[in-house]
Every structure is written in C-alpha cells, then in structure tokens.
C-alpha cells in the first residue's frame, strides 16, 4: 500500500535575477514502516523535498499524498527533526517533550506519564528540569526526537539530524533511532549526505542528482540489522553509491567554484 | 578612596573654604536627611514619586506591549502604525509638558501621562523588534507540533521575544524615572523632584543634595530589582551563563 506518494513533484525557487529548479519531476512512493534515506550532495534538493512533505514549502507543481490525502500544510502527523535541533530554549526538557501533547489537549496526568516514559526511553530522566542551553548537541537531539515521539507522529521526517554531532554520539543516536523505528513501526524519511549513515540506517536509499534534483537511483538495502559498517556487502554498496554521489558532488563543486 | 574623598570634602567645608550654600558638608547633608526622614515627609515624597513611576510605567508599558506584539506579528498593522510612531518617538517627553498641562491640568494626571509616554516607546520598539526577530525555526517547529495561533503566540513568540522586551522595559523604567523628577518640578506638589525644587527656593543646598542622593539610591534599587527579574525570567537564556 502506498503510504506516502510523491507524484511528479517539481519545485522552482524564483529569485530576483534567476530562478533555480530545485526539484524536477520527482516520483516516489514510500510504504508504511519503511526507513527511506534521501542521499545526495548539497544543493540536490533533498531538504527541499523533505520540506515539501512536511508542508513547510509546497511544491510548485505535482502533489504529495499521505494516506491518499494531499499535503497542504505542516501538521503533527508528519513530525520533523531539524538539523538545528529547534527545541524551545525557554522550556525545560520535560516541557519541550510535553508541548505537543499539551497542544493536543491531553490531560495533565497523561502528559506526565508519557513524558516520564519518553525521558526513560531516550535516557533523559536526569535532565528533566534542565534548559537546552545546559545540554550537549546529542542531548538536544534526543529531546527533539522525544518531542516527536510524544505526539506519536506516524511519519518522522529527519533533516540531517545527526549532522552536527561527533562520530560516537552519532552512532549511539543512530542505534537508538533504529531501535525506536523497529519497535514503533513508524515511517521515516531521513535526509543525509553521508553514504555510510544511509547504509547503516535505511531500508531504502534514494540517491538524488545535483540541480535540478531528480531521482538517480532507488536502492533497496536488504542487509539485516544491526549492520556492520566493515562488512563486505556494506562496503560493496558503499563503493557503488559512492560513485553515484561523487559524480553529483563534482557538479556541485564546479558550480561553487564558478561563483 | 571614597572615604578619603568624603573626609577631604568634610575638611574643606569645616575650614570654611567654601560657603555651605555652594557645597554643604557631608555631615550637614546626613543630618538634614535624618530630619527629613523623621518628619515623615521623606516617606511621603518617596512614595509619591515611586507611585507615579509605577503607575505611569504600567500604563505606558501596558499599552506598548500588546501594540508591539501585534505590530511585530502583522506586517499590515506594522505598515499602518509605523509612520505615526516614527514621528512621535523622537519627541522627548519633556516637550510634551505644556500640552499635557493643558490637557490634564495640574497634579498627578499630567505627570503620569508624561511618565507613561517615556516608558511607552522603548517598550514598544523593543517588543516589535523582539517579535520580528523570533527565529523562524521555532515557528516551524511549533506549527509542526500542531500549535494554533493562540498557543504559538503565548508559548513561542512571547517567550522568544522576552530578552528584547525586558531590555525595553529596562530602558522604559529608566526614562520613567527621569521624567518623574522633571514632571514633579512642574506640575505636582510633593515627590522628590518637587522637594528638590522647593529646597532651592530656600537655598537649602543640604536638602537638595540629600534629595539627589535619595534619587540615586532609588534608581539603584530599581535597577537591582530589574536585574533580579531579568535573571529569573531569562534563566533559560544562553547569554546569561557566567
């Protein structure tokens, strides 16, 4: 069953002097429970596509359907984890996690129960009354993930969420995300420019081209979890996808140098 | 060092090197201050002045805050109100004195009008800036969590703008404090500003200086209080780490 379908989606950004075709005729269907990574260099439109699914910036043409219903605005059925964390600095950890539930009008007692449980799941219990300024990047991203799990979005959209973290913290959070994904059966759309990260996480990798963003390769990844980044299959795919991505990266670099 | 200065000052006065009208001695000032305090008049003056500052400030800031929130959030309201505000803002409250007396007569009303005017603009300008500068990522995040307009305003835009708003409040209180002294010299017959002017009529330099020092101490106290409030309300704020 098509859970998310992206039908002939194009996006043009119109600037003062020039317009940029960020996405061109994207067709992609995602099934319930899939973990799809959008992979490509900067400027390939992967974040643009994610924002379109989130409803922040709708496509210029084409449509995006979630369970057959057209996406027209942001909403809690498609929770987003931003690269910049975007947890609210004026709320404590517990308050951040509770916010979405309070909006929904969930009773205080139930909110408290869910918050306690989620803080446990994401190992945040000790930090309950801390403000984000006192947390490390990894901790902040845990709060952001907990905040989404709280509202129980069936779809999680993640825009390079671990991009700013150190390698070890990133690995820990990747493992926790995989655990959460497998326990919850959520559908995840995850943007990254790291080939290794996409291979470690995704059940399917969509490689995108540099400007205009199109789908270059739609690759199922059938290695069992947990995956071994040093394994043969892992590295075979890494080499294969690496060539695809690097070809696009070259175009990006050329453009950069021209400016 | 300050003690040394005080001793020097006292010595110069005792030696009769300056007339007590030009510069009264520290002991004379303290004695006068004590007399003023014991007569009960000081308390009345302080309460009078502070009452005007608080009243005027609450009115000014109370009007500026909602207007600023609306102007910051809606470009249409901003476009509509901004031209008038840009013209009125540079007029110092002092320049409003004649008109305020014509409009409100003498006594507390014109004073409170002037004070609220002094507090209004700093709070307004900072509130507008605060709302306009809310990082769009927080708006997107709250939309994503399903927040409606009301919740977004109360729980995202308002707290995100608080650092700016509090900076405006601080400037506003400072202005209110200046304006209260001036307005008491003109339209009212109690308060610290009035008392200083009254003392001038009798050449009571010691009382003038005692009044000035009282004003200084009150200003300091208000600033300390604001500091506390700031630290409490912005305890989440990165800039306050020390």
JSON list of N, CA, C and O in Angstrom, two decimals, chain A residues 17-63:
[
{"chain": "A", "resi": 17, "resn": "UNK", "atom": "N", "xyz": [17.15, 37.66, -9.78]},
{"chain": "A", "resi": 17, "resn": "UNK", "atom": "CA", "xyz": [17.72, 37.63, -11.13]},
{"chain": "A", "resi": 17, "resn": "UNK", "atom": "C", "xyz": [17.48, 36.29, -11.80]},
{"chain": "A", "resi": 17, "resn": "UNK", "atom": "O", "xyz": [17.30, 36.21, -13.00]},
{"chain": "A", "resi": 18, "resn": "UNK", "atom": "N", "xyz": [17.51, 35.23, -11.02]},
{"chain": "A", "resi": 18, "resn": "UNK", "atom": "CA", "xyz": [17.42, 33.91, -11.64]},
{"chain": "A", "resi": 18, "resn": "UNK", "atom": "C", "xyz": [16.50, 33.03, -10.82]},
{"chain": "A", "resi": 18, "resn": "UNK", "atom": "O", "xyz": [16.25, 33.28, -9.65]},
{"chain": "A", "resi": 19, "resn": "UNK", "atom": "N", "xyz": [15.99, 32.01, -11.46]},
{"chain": "A", "resi": 19, "resn": "UNK", "atom": "CA", "xyz": [15.25, 31.04, -10.67]},
{"chain": "A", "resi": 19, "resn": "UNK", "atom": "C", "xyz": [15.99, 29.70, -10.73]},
{"chain": "A", "resi": 19, "resn": "UNK", "atom": "O", "xyz": [16.71, 29.41, -11.69]},
{"chain": "A", "resi": 20, "resn": "UNK", "atom": "N", "xyz": [15.84, 28.95, -9.66]},
{"chain": "A", "resi": 20, "resn": "UNK", "atom": "CA", "xyz": [16.55, 27.69, -9.56]},
{"chain": "A", "resi": 20, "resn": "UNK", "atom": "C", "xyz": [15.53, 26.56, -9.54]},
{"chain": "A", "resi": 20, "resn": "UNK", "atom": "O", "xyz": [14.57, 26.59, -8.77]},
{"chain": "A", "resi": 21, "resn": "UNK", "atom": "N", "xyz": [15.76, 25.60, -10.39]},
{"chain": "A", "resi": 21, "resn": "UNK", "atom": "CA", "xyz": [14.91, 24.41, -10.36]},
{"chain": "A", "resi": 21, "resn": "UNK", "atom": "C", "xyz": [15.49, 23.45, -9.34]},
{"chain": "A", "resi": 21, "resn": "UNK", "atom": "O", "xyz": [16.50, 22.79, -9.59]},
{"chain": "A", "resi": 22, "resn": "UNK", "atom": "N", "xyz": [14.87, 23.40, -8.17]},
{"chain": "A", "resi": 22, "resn": "UNK", "atom": "CA", "xyz": [15.42, 22.58, -7.10]},
{"chain": "A", "resi": 22, "resn": "UNK", "atom": "C", "xyz": [14.99, 21.12, -7.25]},
{"chain": "A", "resi": 22, "resn": "UNK", "atom": "O", "xyz": [15.78, 20.20, -6.98]},
{"chain": "A", "resi": 23, "resn": "UNK", "atom": "N", "xyz": [13.76, 20.90, -7.65]},
{"chain": "A", "resi": 23, "resn": "UNK", "atom": "CA", "xyz": [13.27, 19.52, -7.85]},
{"chain": "A", "resi": 23, "resn": "UNK", "atom": "C", "xyz": [12.63, 19.42, -9.21]},
{"chain": "A", "resi": 23, "resn": "UNK", "atom": "O", "xyz": [11.93, 20.34, -9.65]},
{"chain": "A", "resi": 24, "resn": "UNK", "atom": "N", "xyz": [12.88, 18.30, -9.88]},
{"chain": "A", "resi": 24, "resn": "UNK", "atom": "CA", "xyz": [12.27, 18.13, -11.20]},
{"chain": "A", "resi": 24, "resn": "UNK", "atom": "C", "xyz": [11.64, 16.76, -11.30]},
{"chain": "A", "resi": 24, "resn": "UNK", "atom": "O", "xyz": [12.32, 15.74, -11.22]},
{"chain": "A", "resi": 25, "resn": "UNK", "atom": "N", "xyz": [10.34, 16.77, -11.43]},
{"chain": "A", "resi": 25, "resn": "UNK", "atom": "CA", "xyz": [9.58, 15.56, -11.71]},
{"chain": "A", "resi": 25, "resn": "UNK", "atom": "C", "xyz": [9.96, 14.38, -10.81]},
{"chain": "A", "resi": 25, "resn": "UNK", "atom": "O", "xyz": [10.39, 13.34, -11.28]},
{"chain": "A", "resi": 26, "resn": "UNK", "atom": "N", "xyz": [9.79, 14.58, -9.52]},
{"chain": "A", "resi": 26, "resn": "UNK", "atom": "CA", "xyz": [10.09, 13.51, -8.58]},
{"chain": "A", "resi": 26, "resn": "UNK", "atom": "C", "xyz": [8.88, 12.60, -8.41]},
{"chain": "A", "resi": 26, "resn": "UNK", "atom": "O", "xyz": [7.78, 13.08, -8.13]},
{"chain": "A", "resi": 27, "resn": "UNK", "atom": "N", "xyz": [9.10, 11.33, -8.63]},
{"chain": "A", "resi": 27, "resn": "UNK", "atom": "CA", "xyz": [8.05, 10.34, -8.36]},
{"chain": "A", "resi": 27, "resn": "UNK", "atom": "C", "xyz": [8.62, 9.31, -7.38]},
{"chain": "A", "resi": 27, "resn": "UNK", "atom": "O", "xyz": [9.65, 8.70, -7.66]},
{"chain": "A", "resi": 28, "resn": "UNK", "atom": "N", "xyz": [7.93, 9.17, -6.26]},
{"chain": "A", "resi": 28, "resn": "UNK", "atom": "CA", "xyz": [8.45, 8.25, -5.25]},
{"chain": "A", "resi": 28, "resn": "UNK", "atom": "C", "xyz": [7.30, 7.79, -4.38]},
{"chain": "A", "resi": 28, "resn": "UNK", "atom": "O", "xyz": [6.46, 8.61, -3.98]},
{"chain": "A", "resi": 29, "resn": "UNK", "atom": "N", "xyz": [7.22, 6.49, -4.15]},
{"chain": "A", "resi": 29, "resn": "UNK", "atom": "CA", "xyz": [6.21, 6.03, -3.19]},
{"chain": "A", "resi": 29, "resn": "UNK", "atom": "C", "xyz": [6.93, 5.36, -2.04]},
{"chain": "A", "resi": 29, "resn": "UNK", "atom": "O", "xyz": [7.94, 4.67, -2.21]},
{"chain": "A", "resi": 30, "resn": "UNK", "atom": "N", "xyz": [6.42, 5.63, -0.86]},
{"chain": "A", "resi": 30, "resn": "UNK", "atom": "CA", "xyz": [7.02, 5.08, 0.36]},
{"chain": "A", "resi": 30, "resn": "UNK", "atom": "C", "xyz": [5.96, 4.27, 1.07]},
{"chain": "A", "resi": 30, "resn": "UNK", "atom": "O", "xyz": [4.82, 4.73, 1.24]},
{"chain": "A", "resi": 31, "resn": "UNK", "atom": "N", "xyz": [6.33, 3.06, 1.47]},
{"chain": "A", "resi": 31, "resn": "UNK", "atom": "CA", "xyz": [5.36, 2.20, 2.16]},
{"chain": "A", "resi": 31, "resn": "UNK", "atom": "C", "xyz": [5.42, 2.45, 3.66]},
{"chain": "A", "resi": 31, "resn": "UNK", "atom": "O", "xyz": [6.42, 2.94, 4.20]},
{"chain": "A", "resi": 32, "resn": "UNK", "atom": "N", "xyz": [4.35, 2.08, 4.32]},
{"chain": "A", "resi": 32, "resn": "UNK", "atom": "CA", "xyz": [4.28, 2.21, 5.77]},
{"chain": "A", "resi": 32, "resn": "UNK", "atom": "C", "xyz": [5.40, 1.39, 6.39]},
{"chain": "A", "resi": 32, "resn": "UNK", "atom": "O", "xyz": [5.66, 0.26, 5.98]},
{"chain": "A", "resi": 33, "resn": "UNK", "atom": "N", "xyz": [6.09, 2.01, 7.33]},
{"chain": "A", "resi": 33, "resn": "UNK", "atom": "CA", "xyz": [7.13, 1.29, 8.06]},
{"chain": "A", "resi": 33, "resn": "UNK", "atom": "C", "xyz": [8.48, 1.28, 7.38]},
{"chain": "A", "resi": 33, "resn": "UNK", "atom": "O", "xyz": [9.43, 0.70, 7.91]},
{"chain": "A", "resi": 34, "resn": "UNK", "atom": "N", "xyz": [8.61, 1.94, 6.24]},
{"chain": "A", "resi": 34, "resn": "UNK", "atom": "CA", "xyz": [9.92, 1.99, 5.59]},
{"chain": "A", "resi": 34, "resn": "UNK", "atom": "C", "xyz": [10.82, 3.03, 6.25]},
{"chain": "A", "resi": 34, "resn": "UNK", "atom": "O", "xyz": [10.33, 3.99, 6.84]},
{"chain": "A", "resi": 35, "resn": "UNK", "atom": "N", "xyz": [12.10, 2.83, 6.11]},
{"chain": "A", "resi": 35, "resn": "UNK", "atom": "CA", "xyz": [13.09, 3.83, 6.53]},
{"chain": "A", "resi": 35, "resn": "UNK", "atom": "C", "xyz": [13.82, 4.26, 5.28]},
{"chain": "A", "resi": 35, "resn": "UNK", "atom": "O", "xyz": [14.70, 3.56, 4.81]},
{"chain": "A", "resi": 36, "resn": "UNK", "atom": "N", "xyz": [13.41, 5.40, 4.73]},
{"chain": "A", "resi": 36, "resn": "UNK", "atom": "CA", "xyz": [13.97, 5.84, 3.46]},
{"chain": "A", "resi": 36, "resn": "UNK", "atom": "C", "xyz": [14.96, 6.97, 3.69]},
{"chain": "A", "resi": 36, "resn": "UNK", "atom": "O", "xyz": [14.65, 7.94, 4.38]},
{"chain": "A", "resi": 37, "resn": "UNK", "atom": "N", "xyz": [16.15, 6.82, 3.13]},
{"chain": "A", "resi": 37, "resn": "UNK", "atom": "CA", "xyz": [17.13, 7.90, 3.19]},
{"chain": "A", "resi": 37, "resn": "UNK", "atom": "C", "xyz": [17.19, 8.62, 1.86]},
{"chain": "A", "resi": 37, "resn": "UNK", "atom": "O", "xyz": [17.29, 7.98, 0.81]},
{"chain": "A", "resi": 38, "resn": "UNK", "atom": "N", "xyz": [17.14, 9.94, 1.90]},
{"chain": "A", "resi": 38, "resn": "UNK", "atom": "CA", "xyz": [17.40, 10.75, 0.72]},
{"chain": "A", "resi": 38, "resn": "UNK", "atom": "C", "xyz": [18.87, 11.12, 0.78]},
{"chain": "A", "resi": 38, "resn": "UNK", "atom": "O", "xyz": [19.32, 11.74, 1.73]},
{"chain": "A", "resi": 39, "resn": "UNK", "atom": "N", "xyz": [19.63, 10.71, -0.24]},
{"chain": "A", "resi": 39, "resn": "UNK", "atom": "CA", "xyz": [21.07, 10.87, -0.21]},
{"chain": "A", "resi": 39, "resn": "UNK", "atom": "C", "xyz": [21.52, 11.71, -1.40]},
{"chain": "A", "resi": 39, "resn": "UNK", "atom": "O", "xyz": [21.06, 11.49, -2.52]},
{"chain": "A", "resi": 40, "resn": "UNK", "atom": "N", "xyz": [22.42, 12.64, -1.15]},
{"chain": "A", "resi": 40, "resn": "UNK", "atom": "CA", "xyz": [22.94, 13.44, -2.25]},
{"chain": "A", "resi": 40, "resn": "UNK", "atom": "C", "xyz": [23.77, 14.58, -1.72]},
{"chain": "A", "resi": 40, "resn": "UNK", "atom": "O", "xyz": [23.75, 14.87, -0.52]},
{"chain": "A", "resi": 41, "resn": "UNK", "atom": "N", "xyz": [24.51, 15.26, -2.60]},
{"chain": "A", "resi": 41, "resn": "UNK", "atom": "CA", "xyz": [25.35, 16.38, -2.16]},
{"chain": "A", "resi": 41, "resn": "UNK", "atom": "C", "xyz": [24.48, 17.60, -1.83]},
{"chain": "A", "resi": 41, "resn": "UNK", "atom": "O", "xyz": [23.28, 17.59, -2.11]},
{"chain": "A", "resi": 42, "resn": "UNK", "atom": "N", "xyz": [25.09, 18.63, -1.27]},
{"chain": "A", "resi": 42, "resn": "UNK", "atom": "CA", "xyz": [24.38, 19.88, -1.02]},
{"chain": "A", "resi": 42, "resn": "UNK", "atom": "C", "xyz": [23.79, 20.37, -2.34]},
{"chain": "A", "resi": 42, "resn": "UNK", "atom": "O", "xyz": [24.41, 20.22, -3.39]},
{"chain": "A", "resi": 43, "resn": "UNK", "atom": "N", "xyz": [22.62, 20.94, -2.28]},
{"chain": "A", "resi": 43, "resn": "UNK", "atom": "CA", "xyz": [22.03, 21.51, -3.48]},
{"chain": "A", "resi": 43, "resn": "UNK", "atom": "C", "xyz": [21.30, 20.51, -4.35]},
{"chain": "A", "resi": 43, "resn": "UNK", "atom": "O", "xyz": [20.87, 20.84, -5.45]},
{"chain": "A", "resi": 44, "resn": "UNK", "atom": "N", "xyz": [21.12, 19.27, -3.87]},
{"chain": "A", "resi": 44, "resn": "UNK", "atom": "CA", "xyz": [20.41, 18.30, -4.70]},
{"chain": "A", "resi": 44, "resn": "UNK", "atom": "C", "xyz": [18.92, 18.32, -4.41]},
{"chain": "A", "resi": 44, "resn": "UNK", "atom": "O", "xyz": [18.16, 17.56, -5.00]},
{"chain": "A", "resi": 45, "resn": "UNK", "atom": "N", "xyz": [18.50, 19.18, -3.51]},
{"chain": "A", "resi": 45, "resn": "UNK", "atom": "CA", "xyz": [17.06, 19.32, -3.28]},
{"chain": "A", "resi": 45, "resn": "UNK", "atom": "C", "xyz": [16.50, 18.32, -2.29]},
{"chain": "A", "resi": 45, "resn": "UNK", "atom": "O", "xyz": [15.29, 18.23, -2.14]},
{"chain": "A", "resi": 46, "resn": "UNK", "atom": "N", "xyz": [17.36, 17.61, -1.56]},
{"chain": "A", "resi": 46, "resn": "UNK", "atom": "CA", "xyz": [16.82, 16.60, -0.64]},
{"chain": "A", "resi": 46, "resn": "UNK", "atom": "C", "xyz": [16.07, 17.25, 0.53]},
{"chain": "A", "resi": 46, "resn": "UNK", "atom": "O", "xyz": [14.99, 16.79, 0.92]},
{"chain": "A", "resi": 47, "resn": "UNK", "atom": "N", "xyz": [16.61, 18.35, 1.03]},
{"chain": "A", "resi": 47, "resn": "UNK", "atom": "CA", "xyz": [15.89, 19.06, 2.09]},
{"chain": "A", "resi": 47, "resn": "UNK", "atom": "C", "xyz": [14.62, 19.72, 1.57]},
{"chain": "A", "resi": 47, "resn": "UNK", "atom": "O", "xyz": [13.62, 19.80, 2.27]},
{"chain": "A", "resi": 48, "resn": "UNK", "atom": "N", "xyz": [14.70, 20.17, 0.31]},
{"chain": "A", "resi": 48, "resn": "UNK", "atom": "CA", "xyz": [13.52, 20.78, -0.31]},
{"chain": "A", "resi": 48, "resn": "UNK", "atom": "C", "xyz": [12.38, 19.77, -0.38]},
{"chain": "A", "resi": 48, "resn": "UNK", "atom": "O", "xyz": [11.22, 20.08, -0.09]},
{"chain": "A", "resi": 49, "resn": "UNK", "atom": "N", "xyz": [12.75, 18.55, -0.75]},
{"chain": "A", "resi": 49, "resn": "UNK", "atom": "CA", "xyz": [11.74, 17.50, -0.84]},
{"chain": "A", "resi": 49, "resn": "UNK", "atom": "C", "xyz": [11.16, 17.20, 0.54]},
{"chain": "A", "resi": 49, "resn": "UNK", "atom": "O", "xyz": [9.94, 17.05, 0.71]},
{"chain": "A", "resi": 50, "resn": "UNK", "atom": "N", "xyz": [12.04, 17.13, 1.52]},
{"chain": "A", "resi": 50, "resn": "UNK", "atom": "CA", "xyz": [11.57, 16.87, 2.89]},
{"chain": "A", "resi": 50, "resn": "UNK", "atom": "C", "xyz": [10.64, 17.98, 3.37]},
{"chain": "A", "resi": 50, "resn": "UNK", "atom": "O", "xyz": [9.59, 17.71, 3.98]},
{"chain": "A", "resi": 51, "resn": "UNK", "atom": "N", "xyz": [11.01, 19.23, 3.08]},
{"chain": "A", "resi": 51, "resn": "UNK", "atom": "CA", "xyz": [10.16, 20.36, 3.48]},
{"chain": "A", "resi": 51, "resn": "UNK", "atom": "C", "xyz": [8.81, 20.34, 2.78]},
{"chain": "A", "resi": 51, "resn": "UNK", "atom": "O", "xyz": [7.82, 20.79, 3.33]},
{"chain": "A", "resi": 52, "resn": "UNK", "atom": "N", "xyz": [8.82, 19.82, 1.55]},
{"chain": "A", "resi": 52, "resn": "UNK", "atom": "CA", "xyz": [7.55, 19.72, 0.82]},
{"chain": "A", "resi": 52, "resn": "UNK", "atom": "C", "xyz": [6.66, 18.67, 1.49]},
{"chain": "A", "resi": 52, "resn": "UNK", "atom": "O", "xyz": [5.46, 18.89, 1.67]},
{"chain": "A", "resi": 53, "resn": "UNK", "atom": "N", "xyz": [7.25, 17.55, 1.88]},
{"chain": "A", "resi": 53, "resn": "UNK", "atom": "CA", "xyz": [6.46, 16.52, 2.56]},
{"chain": "A", "resi": 53, "resn": "UNK", "atom": "C", "xyz": [5.98, 17.06, 3.92]},
{"chain": "A", "resi": 53, "resn": "UNK", "atom": "O", "xyz": [4.84, 16.83, 4.34]},
{"chain": "A", "resi": 54, "resn": "UNK", "atom": "N", "xyz": [6.84, 17.82, 4.59]},
{"chain": "A", "resi": 54, "resn": "UNK", "atom": "CA", "xyz": [6.46, 18.39, 5.88]},
{"chain": "A", "resi": 54, "resn": "UNK", "atom": "C", "xyz": [5.36, 19.42, 5.75]},
{"chain": "A", "resi": 54, "resn": "UNK", "atom": "O", "xyz": [4.63, 19.69, 6.70]},
{"chain": "A", "resi": 55, "resn": "UNK", "atom": "N", "xyz": [5.25, 20.01, 4.55]},
{"chain": "A", "resi": 55, "resn": "UNK", "atom": "CA", "xyz": [4.22, 21.03, 4.33]},
{"chain": "A", "resi": 55, "resn": "UNK", "atom": "C", "xyz": [4.72, 22.44, 4.58]},
{"chain": "A", "resi": 55, "resn": "UNK", "atom": "O", "xyz": [3.94, 23.38, 4.59]},
{"chain": "A", "resi": 56, "resn": "UNK", "atom": "N", "xyz": [6.03, 22.61, 4.79]},
{"chain": "A", "resi": 56, "resn": "UNK", "atom": "CA", "xyz": [6.57, 23.95, 5.03]},
{"chain": "A", "resi": 56, "resn": "UNK", "atom": "C", "xyz": [6.68, 24.73, 3.73]},
{"chain": "A", "resi": 56, "resn": "UNK", "atom": "O", "xyz": [6.46, 25.93, 3.69]},
{"chain": "A", "resi": 57, "resn": "UNK", "atom": "N", "xyz": [7.09, 24.05, 2.65]},
{"chain": "A", "resi": 57, "resn": "UNK", "atom": "CA", "xyz": [7.24, 24.72, 1.36]},
{"chain": "A", "resi": 57, "resn": "UNK", "atom": "C", "xyz": [6.65, 23.78, 0.31]},
{"chain": "A", "resi": 57, "resn": "UNK", "atom": "O", "xyz": [7.27, 22.79, -0.04]},
{"chain": "A", "resi": 58, "resn": "UNK", "atom": "N", "xyz": [5.46, 24.10, -0.12]},
{"chain": "A", "resi": 58, "resn": "UNK", "atom": "CA", "xyz": [4.76, 23.20, -1.02]},
{"chain": "A", "resi": 58, "resn": "UNK", "atom": "C", "xyz": [5.37, 23.20, -2.41]},
{"chain": "A", "resi": 58, "resn": "UNK", "atom": "O", "xyz": [5.98, 24.19, -2.82]},
{"chain": "A", "resi": 59, "resn": "UNK", "atom": "N", "xyz": [5.24, 22.09, -3.15]},
{"chain": "A", "resi": 59, "resn": "UNK", "atom": "CA", "xyz": [5.84, 22.02, -4.49]},
{"chain": "A", "resi": 59, "resn": "UNK", "atom": "C", "xyz": [5.20, 23.02, -5.46]},
{"chain": "A", "resi": 59, "resn": "UNK", "atom": "O", "xyz": [4.05, 23.42, -5.29]},
{"chain": "A", "resi": 60, "resn": "UNK", "atom": "N", "xyz": [5.99, 23.41, -6.47]},
{"chain": "A", "resi": 60, "resn": "UNK", "atom": "CA", "xyz": [5.48, 24.31, -7.50]},
{"chain": "A", "resi": 60, "resn": "UNK", "atom": "C", "xyz": [4.46, 23.58, -8.37]},
{"chain": "A", "resi": 60, "resn": "UNK", "atom": "O", "xyz": [3.45, 24.13, -8.77]},
{"chain": "A", "resi": 61, "resn": "UNK", "atom": "N", "xyz": [4.77, 22.33, -8.67]},
{"chain": "A", "resi": 61, "resn": "UNK", "atom": "CA", "xyz": [3.78, 21.52, -9.38]},
{"chain": "A", "resi": 61, "resn": "UNK", "atom": "C", "xyz": [3.88, 20.08, -8.87]},
{"chain": "A", "resi": 61, "resn": "UNK", "atom": "O", "xyz": [4.85, 19.70, -8.24]},
{"chain": "A", "resi": 62, "resn": "UNK", "atom": "N", "xyz": [2.86, 19.31, -9.16]},
{"chain": "A", "resi": 62, "resn": "UNK", "atom": "CA", "xyz": [2.80, 17.95, -8.64]},
{"chain": "A", "resi": 62, "resn": "UNK", "atom": "C", "xyz": [2.16, 17.94, -7.27]},
{"chain": "A", "resi": 62, "resn": "UNK", "atom": "O", "xyz": [1.79, 19.00, -6.74]},
{"chain": "A", "resi": 63, "resn": "UNK", "atom": "N", "xyz": [2.01, 16.75, -6.70]},
{"chain": "A", "resi": 63, "resn": "UNK", "atom": "CA", "xyz": [1.37, 16.69, -5.39]},
{"chain": "A", "resi": 63, "resn": "UNK", "atom": "C", "xyz": [1.98, 15.60, -4.53]},
{"chain": "A", "resi": 63, "resn": "UNK", "atom": "O", "xyz": [2.62, 14.66, -5.02]}
]
